[in-house]
Tab-separated table of C-alpha atoms in Angstrom:
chain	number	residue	atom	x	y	z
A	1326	UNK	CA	0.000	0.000	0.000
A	1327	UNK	CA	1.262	3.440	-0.644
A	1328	UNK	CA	2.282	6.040	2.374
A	1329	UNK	CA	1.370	8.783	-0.031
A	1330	UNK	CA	-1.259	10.076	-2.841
A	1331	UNK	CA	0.215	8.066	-6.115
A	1332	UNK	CA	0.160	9.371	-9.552
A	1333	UNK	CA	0.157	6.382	-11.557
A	1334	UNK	CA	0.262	6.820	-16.249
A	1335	UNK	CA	-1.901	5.260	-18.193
A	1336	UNK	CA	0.015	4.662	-21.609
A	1337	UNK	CA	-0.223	2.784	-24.938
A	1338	UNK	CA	2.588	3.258	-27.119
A	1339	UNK	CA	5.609	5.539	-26.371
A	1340	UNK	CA	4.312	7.981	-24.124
A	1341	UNK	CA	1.440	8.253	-21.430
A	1342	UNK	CA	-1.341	9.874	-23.128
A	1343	UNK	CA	-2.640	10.249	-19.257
A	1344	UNK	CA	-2.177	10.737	-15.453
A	1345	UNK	CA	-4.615	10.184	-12.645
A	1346	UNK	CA	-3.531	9.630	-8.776
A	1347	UNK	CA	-4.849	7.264	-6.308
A	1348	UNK	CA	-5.616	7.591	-2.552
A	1349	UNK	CA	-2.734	6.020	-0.567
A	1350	UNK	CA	-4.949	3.325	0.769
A	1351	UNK	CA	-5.250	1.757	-2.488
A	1352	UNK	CA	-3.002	-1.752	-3.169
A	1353	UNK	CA	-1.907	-2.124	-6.915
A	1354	UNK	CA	-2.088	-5.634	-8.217
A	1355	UNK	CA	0.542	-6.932	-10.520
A	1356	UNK	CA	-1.053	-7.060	-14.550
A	1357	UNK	CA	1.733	-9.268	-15.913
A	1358	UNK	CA	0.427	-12.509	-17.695
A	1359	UNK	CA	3.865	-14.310	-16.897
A	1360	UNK	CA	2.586	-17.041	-14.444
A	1361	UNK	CA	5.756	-17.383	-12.006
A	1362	UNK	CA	6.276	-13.776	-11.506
A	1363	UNK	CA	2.234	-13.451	-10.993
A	1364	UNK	CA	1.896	-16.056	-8.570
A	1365	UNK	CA	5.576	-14.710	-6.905
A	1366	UNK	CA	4.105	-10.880	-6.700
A	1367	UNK	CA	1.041	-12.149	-5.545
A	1368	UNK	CA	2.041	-13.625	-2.725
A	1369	UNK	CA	4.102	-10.517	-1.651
A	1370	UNK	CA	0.911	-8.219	-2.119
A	1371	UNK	CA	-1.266	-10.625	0.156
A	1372	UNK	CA	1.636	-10.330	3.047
A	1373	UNK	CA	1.482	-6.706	2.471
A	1374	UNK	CA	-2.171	-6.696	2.537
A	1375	UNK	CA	-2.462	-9.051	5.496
A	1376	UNK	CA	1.074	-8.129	7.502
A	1377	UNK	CA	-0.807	-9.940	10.499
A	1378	UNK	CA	-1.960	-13.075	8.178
A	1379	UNK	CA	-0.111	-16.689	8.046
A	1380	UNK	CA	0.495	-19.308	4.862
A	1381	UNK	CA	-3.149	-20.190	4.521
A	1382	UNK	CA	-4.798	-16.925	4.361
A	1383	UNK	CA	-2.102	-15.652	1.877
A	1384	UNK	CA	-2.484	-19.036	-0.312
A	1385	UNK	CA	-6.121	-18.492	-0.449
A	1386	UNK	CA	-5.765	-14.655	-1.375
A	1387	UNK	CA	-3.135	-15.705	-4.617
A	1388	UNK	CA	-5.558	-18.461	-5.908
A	1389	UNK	CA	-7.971	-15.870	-5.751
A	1390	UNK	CA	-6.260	-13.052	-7.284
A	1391	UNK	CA	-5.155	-15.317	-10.096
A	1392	UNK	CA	-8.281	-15.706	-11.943
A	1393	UNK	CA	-8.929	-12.294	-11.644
A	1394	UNK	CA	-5.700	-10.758	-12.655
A	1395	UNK	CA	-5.745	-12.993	-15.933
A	1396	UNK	CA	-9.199	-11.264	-16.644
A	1397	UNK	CA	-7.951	-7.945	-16.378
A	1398	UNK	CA	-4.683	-8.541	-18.006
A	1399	UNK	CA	-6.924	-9.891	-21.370
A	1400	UNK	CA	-9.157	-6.934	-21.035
A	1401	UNK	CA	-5.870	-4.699	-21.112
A	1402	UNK	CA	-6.449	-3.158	-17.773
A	1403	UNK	CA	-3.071	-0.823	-17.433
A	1404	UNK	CA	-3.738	-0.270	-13.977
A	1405	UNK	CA	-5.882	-2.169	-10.892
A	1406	UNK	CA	-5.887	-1.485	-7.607
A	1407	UNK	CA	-8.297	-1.861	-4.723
A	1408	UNK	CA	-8.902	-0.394	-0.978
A	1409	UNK	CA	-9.442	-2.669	1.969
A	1410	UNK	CA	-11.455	-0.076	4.830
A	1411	UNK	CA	-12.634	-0.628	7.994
A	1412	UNK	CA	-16.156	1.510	8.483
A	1413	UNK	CA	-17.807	1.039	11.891
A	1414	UNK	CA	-16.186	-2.669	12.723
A	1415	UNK	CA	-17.103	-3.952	8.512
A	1416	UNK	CA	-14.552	-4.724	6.189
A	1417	UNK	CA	-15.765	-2.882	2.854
A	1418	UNK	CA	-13.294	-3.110	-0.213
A	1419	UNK	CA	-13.714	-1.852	-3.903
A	1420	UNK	CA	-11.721	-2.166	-6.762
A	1421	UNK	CA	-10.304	0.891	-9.601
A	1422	UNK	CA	-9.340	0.069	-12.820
A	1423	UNK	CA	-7.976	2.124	-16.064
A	1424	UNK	CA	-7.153	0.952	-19.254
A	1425	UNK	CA	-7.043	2.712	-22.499
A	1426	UNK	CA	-9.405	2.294	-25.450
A	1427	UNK	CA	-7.493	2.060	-28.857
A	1428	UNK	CA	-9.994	0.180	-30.997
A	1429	UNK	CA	-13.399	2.686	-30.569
A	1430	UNK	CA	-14.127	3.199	-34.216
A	1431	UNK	CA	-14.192	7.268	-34.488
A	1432	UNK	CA	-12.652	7.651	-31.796
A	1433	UNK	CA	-10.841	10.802	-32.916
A	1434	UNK	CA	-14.336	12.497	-33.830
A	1435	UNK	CA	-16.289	11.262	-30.411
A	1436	UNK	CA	-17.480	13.550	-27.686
A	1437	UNK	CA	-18.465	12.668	-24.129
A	1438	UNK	CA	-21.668	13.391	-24.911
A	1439	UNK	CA	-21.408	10.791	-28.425
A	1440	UNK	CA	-20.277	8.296	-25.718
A	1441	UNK	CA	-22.881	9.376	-23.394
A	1442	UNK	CA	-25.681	8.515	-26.340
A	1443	UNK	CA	-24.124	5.659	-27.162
A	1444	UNK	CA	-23.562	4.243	-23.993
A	1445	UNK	CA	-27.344	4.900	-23.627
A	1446	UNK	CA	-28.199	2.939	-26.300
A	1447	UNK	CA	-26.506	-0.003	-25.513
A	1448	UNK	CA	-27.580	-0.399	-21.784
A	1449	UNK	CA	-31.033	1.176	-21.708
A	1450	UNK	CA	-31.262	0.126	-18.043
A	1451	UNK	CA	-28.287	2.011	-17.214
A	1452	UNK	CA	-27.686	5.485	-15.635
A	1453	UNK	CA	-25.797	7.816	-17.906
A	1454	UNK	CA	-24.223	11.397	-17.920
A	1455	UNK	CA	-22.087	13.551	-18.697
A	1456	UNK	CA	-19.699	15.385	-16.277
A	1457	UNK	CA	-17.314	18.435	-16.027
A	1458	UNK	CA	-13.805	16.889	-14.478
A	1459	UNK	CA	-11.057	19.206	-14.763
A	1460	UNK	CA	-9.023	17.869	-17.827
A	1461	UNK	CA	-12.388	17.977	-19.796
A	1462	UNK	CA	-15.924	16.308	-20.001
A	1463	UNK	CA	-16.315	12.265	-19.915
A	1464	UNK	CA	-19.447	10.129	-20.076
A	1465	UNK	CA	-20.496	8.141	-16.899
A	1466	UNK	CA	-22.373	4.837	-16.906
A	1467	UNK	CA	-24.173	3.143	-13.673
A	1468	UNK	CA	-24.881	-0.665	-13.871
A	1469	UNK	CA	-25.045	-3.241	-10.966
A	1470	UNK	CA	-24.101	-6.809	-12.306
A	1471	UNK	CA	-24.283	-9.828	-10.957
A	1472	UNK	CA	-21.297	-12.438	-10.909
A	1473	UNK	CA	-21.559	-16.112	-10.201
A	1474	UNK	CA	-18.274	-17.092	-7.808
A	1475	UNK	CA	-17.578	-20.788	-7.788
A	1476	UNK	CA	-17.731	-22.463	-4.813
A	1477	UNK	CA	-13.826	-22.979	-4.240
A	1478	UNK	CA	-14.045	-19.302	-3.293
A	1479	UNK	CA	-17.080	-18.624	-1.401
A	1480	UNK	CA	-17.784	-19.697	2.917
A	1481	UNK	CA	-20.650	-22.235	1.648
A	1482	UNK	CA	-18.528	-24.256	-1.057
A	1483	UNK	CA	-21.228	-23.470	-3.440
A	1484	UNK	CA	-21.439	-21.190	-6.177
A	1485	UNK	CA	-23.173	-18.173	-5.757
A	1486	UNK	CA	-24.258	-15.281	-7.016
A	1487	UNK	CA	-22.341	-11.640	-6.359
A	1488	UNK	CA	-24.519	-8.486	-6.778
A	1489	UNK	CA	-21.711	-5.366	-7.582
A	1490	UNK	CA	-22.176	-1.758	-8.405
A	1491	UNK	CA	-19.956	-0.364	-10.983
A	1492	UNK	CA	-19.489	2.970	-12.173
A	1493	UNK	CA	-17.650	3.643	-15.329
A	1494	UNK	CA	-16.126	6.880	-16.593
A	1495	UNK	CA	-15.297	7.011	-20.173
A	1496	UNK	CA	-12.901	10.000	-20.998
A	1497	UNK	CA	-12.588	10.729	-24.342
A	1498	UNK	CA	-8.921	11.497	-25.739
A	1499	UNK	CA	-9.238	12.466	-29.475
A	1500	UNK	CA	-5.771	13.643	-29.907
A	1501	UNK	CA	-4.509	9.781	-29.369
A	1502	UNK	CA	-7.462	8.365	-30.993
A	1503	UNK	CA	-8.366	6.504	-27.438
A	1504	UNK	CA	-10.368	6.302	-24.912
A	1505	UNK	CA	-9.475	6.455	-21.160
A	1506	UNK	CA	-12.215	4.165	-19.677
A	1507	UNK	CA	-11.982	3.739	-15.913
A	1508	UNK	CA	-14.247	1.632	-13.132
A	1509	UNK	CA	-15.061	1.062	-9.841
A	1510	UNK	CA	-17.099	-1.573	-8.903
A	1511	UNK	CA	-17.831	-2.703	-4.882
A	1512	UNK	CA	-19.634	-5.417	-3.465
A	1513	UNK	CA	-20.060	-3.299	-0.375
A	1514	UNK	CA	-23.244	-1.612	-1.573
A	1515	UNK	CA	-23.730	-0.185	1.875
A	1516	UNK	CA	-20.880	2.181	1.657
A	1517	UNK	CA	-21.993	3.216	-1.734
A	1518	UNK	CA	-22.029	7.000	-1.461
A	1519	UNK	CA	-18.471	6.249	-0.037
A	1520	UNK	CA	-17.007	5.206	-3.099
A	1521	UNK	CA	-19.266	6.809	-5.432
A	1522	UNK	CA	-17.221	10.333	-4.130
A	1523	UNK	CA	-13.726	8.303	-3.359
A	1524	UNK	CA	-13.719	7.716	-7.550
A	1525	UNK	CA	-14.988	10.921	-8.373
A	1526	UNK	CA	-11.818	12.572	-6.661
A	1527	UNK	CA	-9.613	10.370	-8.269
A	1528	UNK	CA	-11.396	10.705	-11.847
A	1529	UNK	CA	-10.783	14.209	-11.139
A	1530	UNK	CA	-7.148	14.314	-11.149
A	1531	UNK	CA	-6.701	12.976	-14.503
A	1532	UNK	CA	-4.027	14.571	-16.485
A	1533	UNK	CA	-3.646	14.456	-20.545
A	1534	UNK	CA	-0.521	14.378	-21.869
A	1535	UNK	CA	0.503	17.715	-23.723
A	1536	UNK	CA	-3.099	19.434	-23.455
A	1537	UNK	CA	-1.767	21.874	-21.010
A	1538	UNK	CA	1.712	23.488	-20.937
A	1539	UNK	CA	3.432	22.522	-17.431
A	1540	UNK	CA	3.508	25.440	-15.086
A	1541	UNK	CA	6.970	27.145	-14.002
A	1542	UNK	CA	7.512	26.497	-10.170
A	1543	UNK	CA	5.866	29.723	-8.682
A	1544	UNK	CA	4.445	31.120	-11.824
A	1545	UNK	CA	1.058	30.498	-9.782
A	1546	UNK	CA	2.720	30.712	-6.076
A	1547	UNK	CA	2.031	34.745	-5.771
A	1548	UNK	CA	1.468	37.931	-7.750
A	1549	UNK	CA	5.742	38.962	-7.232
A	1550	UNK	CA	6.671	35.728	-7.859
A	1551	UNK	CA	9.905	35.654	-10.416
A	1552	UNK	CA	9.760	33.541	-12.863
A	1553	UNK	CA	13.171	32.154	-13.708
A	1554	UNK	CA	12.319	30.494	-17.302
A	1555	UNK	CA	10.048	31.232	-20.456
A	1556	UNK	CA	6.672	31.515	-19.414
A	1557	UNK	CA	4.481	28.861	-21.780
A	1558	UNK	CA	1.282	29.932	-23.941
A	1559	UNK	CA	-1.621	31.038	-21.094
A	1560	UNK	CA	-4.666	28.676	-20.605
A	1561	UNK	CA	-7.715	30.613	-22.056
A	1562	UNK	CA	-9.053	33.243	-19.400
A	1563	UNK	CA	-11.818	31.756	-16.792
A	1564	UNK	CA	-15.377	31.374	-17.839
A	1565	UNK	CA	-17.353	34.981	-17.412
A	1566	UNK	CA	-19.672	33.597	-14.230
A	1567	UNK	CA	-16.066	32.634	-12.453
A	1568	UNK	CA	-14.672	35.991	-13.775
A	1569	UNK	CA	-17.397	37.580	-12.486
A	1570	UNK	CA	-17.098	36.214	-9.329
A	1571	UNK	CA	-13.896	37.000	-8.887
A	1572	UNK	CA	-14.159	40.530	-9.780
A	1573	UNK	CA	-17.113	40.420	-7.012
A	1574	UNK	CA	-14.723	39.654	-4.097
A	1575	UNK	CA	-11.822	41.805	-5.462
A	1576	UNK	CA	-14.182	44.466	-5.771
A	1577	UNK	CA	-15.261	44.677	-1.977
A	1578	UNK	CA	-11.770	43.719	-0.727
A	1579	UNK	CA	-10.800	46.675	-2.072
A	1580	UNK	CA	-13.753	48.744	-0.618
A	1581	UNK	CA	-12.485	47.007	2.983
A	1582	UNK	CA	-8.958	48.718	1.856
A	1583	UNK	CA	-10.277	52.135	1.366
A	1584	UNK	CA	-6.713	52.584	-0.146
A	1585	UNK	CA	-6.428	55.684	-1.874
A	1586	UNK	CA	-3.617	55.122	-5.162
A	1587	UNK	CA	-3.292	54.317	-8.904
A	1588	UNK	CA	-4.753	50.682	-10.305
A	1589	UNK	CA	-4.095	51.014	-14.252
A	1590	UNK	CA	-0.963	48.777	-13.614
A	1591	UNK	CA	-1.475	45.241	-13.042
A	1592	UNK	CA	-4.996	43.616	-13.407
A	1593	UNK	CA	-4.971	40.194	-14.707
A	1594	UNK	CA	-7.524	37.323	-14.836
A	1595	UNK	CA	-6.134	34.196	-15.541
A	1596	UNK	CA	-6.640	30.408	-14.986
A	1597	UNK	CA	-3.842	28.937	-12.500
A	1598	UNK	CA	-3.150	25.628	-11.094
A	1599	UNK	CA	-3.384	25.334	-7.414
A	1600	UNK	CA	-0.235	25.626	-4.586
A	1601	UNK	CA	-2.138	22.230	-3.625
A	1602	UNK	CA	-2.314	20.667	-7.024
A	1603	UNK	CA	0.652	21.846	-8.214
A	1604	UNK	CA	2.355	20.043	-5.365
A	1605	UNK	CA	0.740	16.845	-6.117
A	1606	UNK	CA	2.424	17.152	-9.466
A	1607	UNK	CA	-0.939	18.034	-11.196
A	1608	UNK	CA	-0.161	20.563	-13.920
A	1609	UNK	CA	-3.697	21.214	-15.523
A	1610	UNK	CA	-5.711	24.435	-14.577
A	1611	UNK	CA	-8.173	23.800	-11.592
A	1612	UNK	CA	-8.826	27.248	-10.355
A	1613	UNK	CA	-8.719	31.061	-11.102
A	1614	UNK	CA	-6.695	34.125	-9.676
A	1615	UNK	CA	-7.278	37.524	-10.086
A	1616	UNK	CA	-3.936	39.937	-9.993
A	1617	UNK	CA	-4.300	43.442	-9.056
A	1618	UNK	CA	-1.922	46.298	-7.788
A	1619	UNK	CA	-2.889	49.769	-6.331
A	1620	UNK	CA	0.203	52.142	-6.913
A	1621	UNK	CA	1.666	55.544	-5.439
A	1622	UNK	CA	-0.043	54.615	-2.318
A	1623	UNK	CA	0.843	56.535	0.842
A	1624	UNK	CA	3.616	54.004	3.155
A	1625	UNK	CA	2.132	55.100	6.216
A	1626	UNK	CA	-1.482	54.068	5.193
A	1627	UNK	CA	-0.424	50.701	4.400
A	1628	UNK	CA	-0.809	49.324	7.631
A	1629	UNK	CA	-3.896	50.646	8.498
A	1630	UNK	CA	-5.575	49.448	5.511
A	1631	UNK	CA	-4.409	46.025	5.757
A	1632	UNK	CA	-5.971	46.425	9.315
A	1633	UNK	CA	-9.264	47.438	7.703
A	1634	UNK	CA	-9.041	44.226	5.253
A	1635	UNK	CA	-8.266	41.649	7.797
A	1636	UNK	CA	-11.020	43.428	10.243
A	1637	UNK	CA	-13.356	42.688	7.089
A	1638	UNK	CA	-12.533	39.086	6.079
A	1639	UNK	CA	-12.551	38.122	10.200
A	1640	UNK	CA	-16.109	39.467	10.523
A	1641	UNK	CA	-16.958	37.225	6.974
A	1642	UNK	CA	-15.692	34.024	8.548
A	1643	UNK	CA	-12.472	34.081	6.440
A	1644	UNK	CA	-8.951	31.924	8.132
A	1645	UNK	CA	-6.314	34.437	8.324
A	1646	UNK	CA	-2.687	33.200	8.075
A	1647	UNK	CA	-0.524	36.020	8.839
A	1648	UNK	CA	0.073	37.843	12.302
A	1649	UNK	CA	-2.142	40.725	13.647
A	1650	UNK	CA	-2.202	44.680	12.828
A	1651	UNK	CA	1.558	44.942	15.038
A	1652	UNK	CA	3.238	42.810	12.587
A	1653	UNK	CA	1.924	45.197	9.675
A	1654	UNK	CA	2.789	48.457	11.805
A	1655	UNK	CA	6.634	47.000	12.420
A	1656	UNK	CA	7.593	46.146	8.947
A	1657	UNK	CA	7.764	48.036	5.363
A	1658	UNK	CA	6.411	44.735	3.508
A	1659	UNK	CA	3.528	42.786	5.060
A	1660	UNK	CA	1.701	40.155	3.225
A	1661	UNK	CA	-1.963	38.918	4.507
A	1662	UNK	CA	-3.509	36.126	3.870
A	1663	UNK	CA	-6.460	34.467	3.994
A	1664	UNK	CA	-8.899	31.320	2.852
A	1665	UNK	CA	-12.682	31.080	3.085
A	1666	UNK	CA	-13.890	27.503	5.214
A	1667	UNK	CA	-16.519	25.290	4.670
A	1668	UNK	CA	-18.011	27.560	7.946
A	1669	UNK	CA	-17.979	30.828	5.630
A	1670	UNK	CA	-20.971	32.042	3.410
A	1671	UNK	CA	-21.314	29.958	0.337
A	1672	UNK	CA	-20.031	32.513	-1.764
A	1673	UNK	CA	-16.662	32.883	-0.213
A	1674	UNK	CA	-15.926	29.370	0.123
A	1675	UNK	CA	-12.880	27.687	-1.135
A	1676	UNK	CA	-11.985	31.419	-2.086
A	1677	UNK	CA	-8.700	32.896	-1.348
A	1678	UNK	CA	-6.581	36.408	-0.897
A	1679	UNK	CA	-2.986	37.325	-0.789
A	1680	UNK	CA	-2.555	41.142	-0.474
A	1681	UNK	CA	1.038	41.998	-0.246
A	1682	UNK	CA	2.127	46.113	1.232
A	1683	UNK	CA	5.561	47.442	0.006
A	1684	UNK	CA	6.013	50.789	2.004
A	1685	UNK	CA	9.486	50.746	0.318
A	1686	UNK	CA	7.760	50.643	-3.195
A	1687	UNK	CA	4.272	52.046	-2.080
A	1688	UNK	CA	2.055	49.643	-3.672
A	1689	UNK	CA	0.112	47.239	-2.392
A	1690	UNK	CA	-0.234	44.054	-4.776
A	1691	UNK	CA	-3.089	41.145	-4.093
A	1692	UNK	CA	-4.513	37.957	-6.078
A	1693	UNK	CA	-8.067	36.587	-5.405
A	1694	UNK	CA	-8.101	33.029	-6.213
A	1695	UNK	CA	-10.799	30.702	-6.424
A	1696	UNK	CA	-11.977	26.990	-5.592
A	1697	UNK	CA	-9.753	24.265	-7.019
A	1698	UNK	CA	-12.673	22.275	-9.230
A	1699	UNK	CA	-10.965	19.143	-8.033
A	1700	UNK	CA	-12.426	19.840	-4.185
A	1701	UNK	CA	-16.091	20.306	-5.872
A	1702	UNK	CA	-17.923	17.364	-5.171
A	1703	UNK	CA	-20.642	15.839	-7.445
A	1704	UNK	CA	-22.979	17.696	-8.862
A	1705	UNK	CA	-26.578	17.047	-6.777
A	1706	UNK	CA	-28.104	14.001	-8.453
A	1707	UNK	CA	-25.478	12.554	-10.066
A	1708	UNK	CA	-24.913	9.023	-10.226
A	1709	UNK	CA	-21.677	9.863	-7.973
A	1710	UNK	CA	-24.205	10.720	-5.755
């Protein structure tokens, strides 16, 4: 099992046409269709699994695996890996595959939505959608199915039959002429809305090769960051109602200011990667900043007015992260700031400020930055639930 988040690439060919990253409580299972080494990694998985197990549980769990690991390794699963929990005294497991699509006929002309119809079509019993993630839309399909397990593997010794819920997310990656297709599917239908928002996160974090330009270290970090090597082509600017929005906070943070100075220098709107994201090693856009500057301030009203903003985002639930109005009084350049909690008004949350005074300079600089879209849960009757 992993001690931290894993990015794991999904590839056919020479180079990953994808990325998506796993919770660390995830075990990866071997795909090799080399019957030594499978039975050989097996058995290391199932003492890493069960550290506390002996010979027979770990026998049974690589007779087990076997079967199943040939399926997947036919099917050309690239990756497979599945949680074991503990939730209120139950064991409850599920498993996460990915594999890659490369015989969809059109597959370089098809939409989420053209999945969406056609998965539609095909199982008319089926839930189906279409979803934002943040490296584009993808079609999602709901089915239970029902497996018969041979009775070598069950408590009774006789076959039976296994009821599972499995949601699969079809991405569609027309550059590459593929499809990204990835499932869950749990047998543990109790802990449903569980999983249902564990794969959503992870769907989330997918990453296409090439379709966005990877972001200098602290391009994104602050609005005086340096940055030390060409900057690559922007992302397109933010959508108008998350421009607007933005422009909405900036507006009455700088009514809270009540700083009196220039602002033709400086305003920019532009669609960032995250501090958090970016850290993960996530290099697509997932949130929004807005840059602006106020110039030929007064130095001796700096640290008032950064009084007067942090006075203002305290009273609107806001987290400050800086010291109090002293710190500001004692230095030339004070930086404040802030996030909006899940306690805040619904229109602040997941918002953030940085507004940086310079009395050396006299300016005061500040970015407003919005929500990262891979926090945002599942839209309200989706089959993510």
């Amino acid at each position: 099992m992993n001690d931290v988040v894993s990015n794991v690439a999904v590839a056919a060919g020479d180079g990953p046409p994808l990325t998506f990253r796993v919770p660390p409580a995830f075990f990866e299972y071997p795909l090799t269709d080399d019957p030594e080494d499978l039975a050989e990694d097996l058995a290391d998985l199932a003492a890493e699994v069960y550290p506390q197990g002996n010979d027979d549980l770990w026998f049974n769990f690589v007779v087990t695996s076997i079967p199943l690991v040939a399926e997947m390794v036919e099917a050309g699963v690239s990756y497979a890996g599945f949680c074991l929990l503990d939730i209120e005294g139950q064991r409850s497991t599920a498993t996460v595959t990915a594999t890659l699509l490369d015989d969809v006929p059109q597959a370089k002309k098809l939409t989420a939505k053209d999945l969406a119809e056609q998965l539609a079509a095909e199982s008319p019993h089926s839930e189906v959608e279409v979803i934002t993630l943040a490296a584009g839309e993808a079609a999602v399909r709901l089915t239970p199915e029902v497996r018969e397990l041979p009775g070598e593997i069950t408590d009774s010794r006789q076959p039976e039959a296994l009821t599972t819920g499995k949601i699969s997310v079809f991405f569609p990656l027309p550059d590459h002429g593929e499809i990204g297709l990835f499932d869950l599917s749990t047998a543990c239908l109790d802990d449903w809305n569980l999983y249902s928002e564990l794969f959503f996160n992870i769907v989330n974090t997918i990453e296409v090769a090439g379709k966005q330009p990877e972001t200098p270290r602290g391009d994104y970090g602050s609005a005086d960051s340096p940055v030390t090597q060409p900057s690559p082509p922007p992302p397109p600017p933010p959508e108008p109602e998350l421009a607007q929005a933005l422009y909405w906070h900036s507006s009455r943070f700088l009514d809270a200011l009540a700083l009196h100075g220039r602002m033709d220098q400086g305003n920019h709107l532009a669609q960032i990667t995250c501090q958090d994201c970016y850290a993960k090693g996530l290099r697509s856009v997932c949130a929004a900043r807005h840059q602006w500057q106020i110039d030929e301030v007064d130095p001796t009203a700096l640290p008032a007015a950064l009084d007067r903003l942090r006075t203002h985002l305290t009273a609107g639930g806001w987290s400050l992260q800086t010291g109090g109005p002293t710190e500001a009084a004692q230095h030339s350049s004070a930086a404040l700031i802030a996030t909006a909690p899940s306690s805040a008004p619904c229109e602040a949350i997941g918002y953030g400020i940085r507004a940086d005074g310079n009395s050396a300079e006299r300016r005061l600089t500040a970015e407003v930055t919005s929500p990262c879209s891979r926090t945002v849960l599942a839209p309200a009757g989706s089959v993510f639930g």
